[in-house]
Amino acid sequence: ALISLTDMPPQARGYQFEKFLKKVFDAFALQAEKPFRLVGEQIDGSFVLDGDTYLVEAKWQNDLTGAGDLHAFHGKLDQRASWGRGLFVSYSGFTEQGLVAFGRARKVICLDGRDLSETFQRQLPLPEVLRRKVRRAVEHGVTLARVSDLFP
């Protein structure tokens, strides 16, 4: 299903990517919510992992995601309850400079297309992938921990 999105026009692909992610979260019983709008902003969905609610930002664009998009998403989280967290999914990936500029001690973990692919190919349970990413973020301040490093 994910591969079928590659030939779509960018805007349509983005909407379908959001729907795809909701289906994946649903498949793992993560109590997913579909994308929703609030005054002045779009939230690409949410899910619950181990009692914590995560807002989702989903991007599938030609360019790598940089610091600006990461900061904008973190700003959305800052407008909510202090215990809220976020998952930024960028199918194309993230710039190294963007991840460095975004910094540490954030409420956001990242997942890219390579991580998604490896998760599916290795048949890893998504909740465990997310738990390990969260733990790495808390212990090491790493926003994007690779699935290949978390599951050697």
Short mmCIF file of C-alpha atoms in Angstrom, two decimals:
data_model
loop_
_atom_site.label_atom_id
_atom_site.label_comp_id
_atom_site.label_asym_id
_atom_site.label_seq_id
_atom_site.Cartn_x
_atom_site.Cartn_y
_atom_site.Cartn_z
CA ALA A 1 0.00 0.00 0.00
CA LEU A 2 2.85 2.37 0.81
CA ILE A 3 4.63 1.78 -2.50
CA SER A 4 1.42 2.53 -4.42
CA LEU A 5 1.57 6.14 -3.17
CA THR A 6 4.86 6.94 -4.90
CA ASP A 7 3.34 7.86 -8.28
CA MET A 8 0.65 10.17 -6.90
CA PRO A 9 0.78 13.97 -7.17
CA PRO A 10 2.37 15.49 -4.03
CA GLN A 11 -0.76 16.87 -2.32
CA ALA A 12 -2.84 13.74 -2.93
CA ARG A 13 0.10 11.59 -1.85
CA GLY A 14 0.35 13.54 1.42
CA TYR A 15 -3.32 12.98 2.26
CA GLN A 16 -3.10 9.30 1.38
CA PHE A 17 0.07 8.98 3.48
CA GLU A 18 -1.84 10.34 6.50
CA LYS A 19 -4.59 7.76 5.90
CA PHE A 20 -2.00 5.01 5.48
CA LEU A 21 -0.38 5.90 8.82
CA LYS A 22 -3.74 5.84 10.59
CA LYS A 23 -4.36 2.34 9.23
CA VAL A 24 -0.94 1.23 10.48
CA PHE A 25 -1.58 2.71 13.94
CA ASP A 26 -5.01 1.03 13.97
CA ALA A 27 -3.45 -2.32 13.01
CA PHE A 28 -1.34 -2.11 16.16
CA ALA A 29 -4.29 -1.00 18.36
CA LEU A 30 -2.77 2.43 19.05
CA GLN A 31 -6.16 4.19 19.30
CA ALA A 32 -5.41 6.35 16.27
CA GLU A 33 -7.34 9.47 15.39
CA LYS A 34 -7.62 10.69 11.82
CA PRO A 35 -6.28 14.11 10.77
CA PHE A 36 -8.17 17.07 12.20
CA ARG A 37 -8.22 20.84 11.98
CA LEU A 38 -8.17 23.34 14.77
CA VAL A 39 -8.34 27.10 14.39
CA GLY A 40 -5.29 28.02 12.34
CA GLU A 41 -3.65 24.61 12.20
CA GLN A 42 -3.83 21.10 10.79
CA ILE A 43 -2.95 18.05 12.89
CA ASP A 44 -2.17 14.96 10.81
CA GLY A 45 -3.51 12.56 13.44
CA SER A 46 -2.75 11.19 16.86
CA PHE A 47 -2.33 7.89 18.67
CA VAL A 48 -1.83 6.53 22.17
CA LEU A 49 1.25 4.54 23.18
CA ASP A 50 1.53 3.23 26.73
CA GLY A 51 -0.95 5.82 27.99
CA ASP A 52 0.80 8.78 26.33
CA THR A 53 -0.89 10.71 23.52
CA TYR A 54 1.25 11.57 20.49
CA LEU A 55 0.33 14.09 17.83
CA VAL A 56 1.44 13.10 14.34
CA GLU A 57 3.04 15.24 11.65
CA ALA A 58 3.27 13.38 8.34
CA LYS A 59 5.22 14.61 5.32
CA TRP A 60 5.96 13.01 2.00
CA GLN A 61 7.71 15.60 -0.10
CA ASN A 62 10.58 15.46 -2.56
CA ASP A 63 13.01 17.29 -0.29
CA LEU A 64 14.36 16.17 3.05
CA THR A 65 12.65 17.73 6.05
CA GLY A 66 14.64 20.49 7.72
CA ALA A 67 14.70 22.30 11.03
CA GLY A 68 11.88 24.72 10.11
CA ASP A 69 9.28 21.96 9.82
CA LEU A 70 10.54 20.31 13.00
CA HIS A 71 10.34 23.59 14.94
CA ALA A 72 6.85 24.33 13.55
CA PHE A 73 5.59 20.93 14.73
CA HIS A 74 7.24 21.36 18.12
CA GLY A 75 5.46 24.72 18.36
CA LYS A 76 2.13 22.94 17.95
CA LEU A 77 3.08 20.65 20.84
CA ASP A 78 4.09 23.61 22.99
CA GLN A 79 0.53 24.97 22.65
CA ARG A 80 -0.86 21.87 24.34
CA ALA A 81 -0.65 20.03 27.64
CA SER A 82 2.93 19.70 28.84
CA TRP A 83 2.76 15.90 28.79
CA GLY A 84 1.87 15.74 25.09
CA ARG A 85 4.41 14.21 22.71
CA GLY A 86 4.88 14.08 18.96
CA LEU A 87 5.89 11.74 16.17
CA PHE A 88 7.19 13.41 13.01
CA VAL A 89 7.07 11.03 10.05
CA SER A 90 8.95 12.26 6.98
CA TYR A 91 8.92 9.63 4.26
CA SER A 92 11.76 11.38 2.42
CA GLY A 93 13.85 11.73 5.57
CA PHE A 94 15.44 14.59 7.47
CA THR A 95 18.45 16.77 6.79
CA GLU A 96 21.33 16.14 9.18
CA GLN A 97 21.68 19.91 9.64
CA GLY A 98 17.97 20.15 10.42
CA LEU A 99 18.16 17.49 13.10
CA VAL A 100 21.19 19.18 14.66
CA ALA A 101 19.57 22.62 14.51
CA PHE A 102 16.35 21.22 16.00
CA GLY A 103 18.41 20.13 18.97
CA ARG A 104 17.84 17.94 21.95
CA ALA A 105 15.45 17.81 24.90
CA ARG A 106 12.38 17.94 22.67
CA LYS A 107 9.04 16.19 22.86
CA VAL A 108 9.36 14.83 19.31
CA ILE A 109 10.66 11.56 17.94
CA CYS A 110 11.20 11.05 14.22
CA LEU A 111 10.55 8.24 11.78
CA ASP A 112 11.44 8.24 8.09
CA GLY A 113 10.76 6.06 5.06
CA ARG A 114 13.83 3.95 5.69
CA ASP A 115 12.64 3.23 9.23
CA LEU A 116 9.13 2.40 8.00
CA SER A 117 10.50 0.08 5.34
CA GLU A 118 12.78 -1.72 7.78
CA THR A 119 9.97 -2.04 10.33
CA PHE A 120 7.71 -3.68 7.74
CA GLN A 121 10.38 -5.85 6.10
CA ARG A 122 11.60 -7.19 9.43
CA GLN A 123 8.01 -7.51 10.69
CA LEU A 124 8.81 -5.52 13.80
CA PRO A 125 5.90 -4.46 15.99
CA LEU A 126 5.45 -0.71 15.56
CA PRO A 127 4.70 -0.08 19.25
CA GLU A 128 8.06 -1.61 20.19
CA VAL A 129 9.84 0.44 17.52
CA LEU A 130 8.27 3.59 18.97
CA ARG A 131 9.08 2.60 22.56
CA ARG A 132 12.73 2.11 21.67
CA LYS A 133 12.83 5.44 19.83
CA VAL A 134 11.33 7.15 22.89
CA ARG A 135 13.82 5.49 25.21
CA ARG A 136 16.76 6.49 22.99
CA ALA A 137 15.43 10.07 22.89
CA VAL A 138 15.14 10.21 26.67
CA GLU A 139 18.47 8.54 27.41
CA HIS A 140 20.60 10.05 24.63
CA GLY A 141 18.73 13.10 23.36
CA VAL A 142 18.44 11.57 19.89
CA THR A 143 15.45 12.79 17.86
CA LEU A 144 15.94 10.27 15.03
CA ALA A 145 17.15 6.88 16.23
CA ARG A 146 17.46 4.40 13.36
CA VAL A 147 15.48 1.17 13.51
CA SER A 148 18.64 -0.63 12.38
CA ASP A 149 20.43 0.69 15.50
CA LEU A 150 17.53 -0.08 17.83
CA PHE A 151 17.11 -3.65 16.54
CA PRO A 152 20.64 -4.85 15.66
#
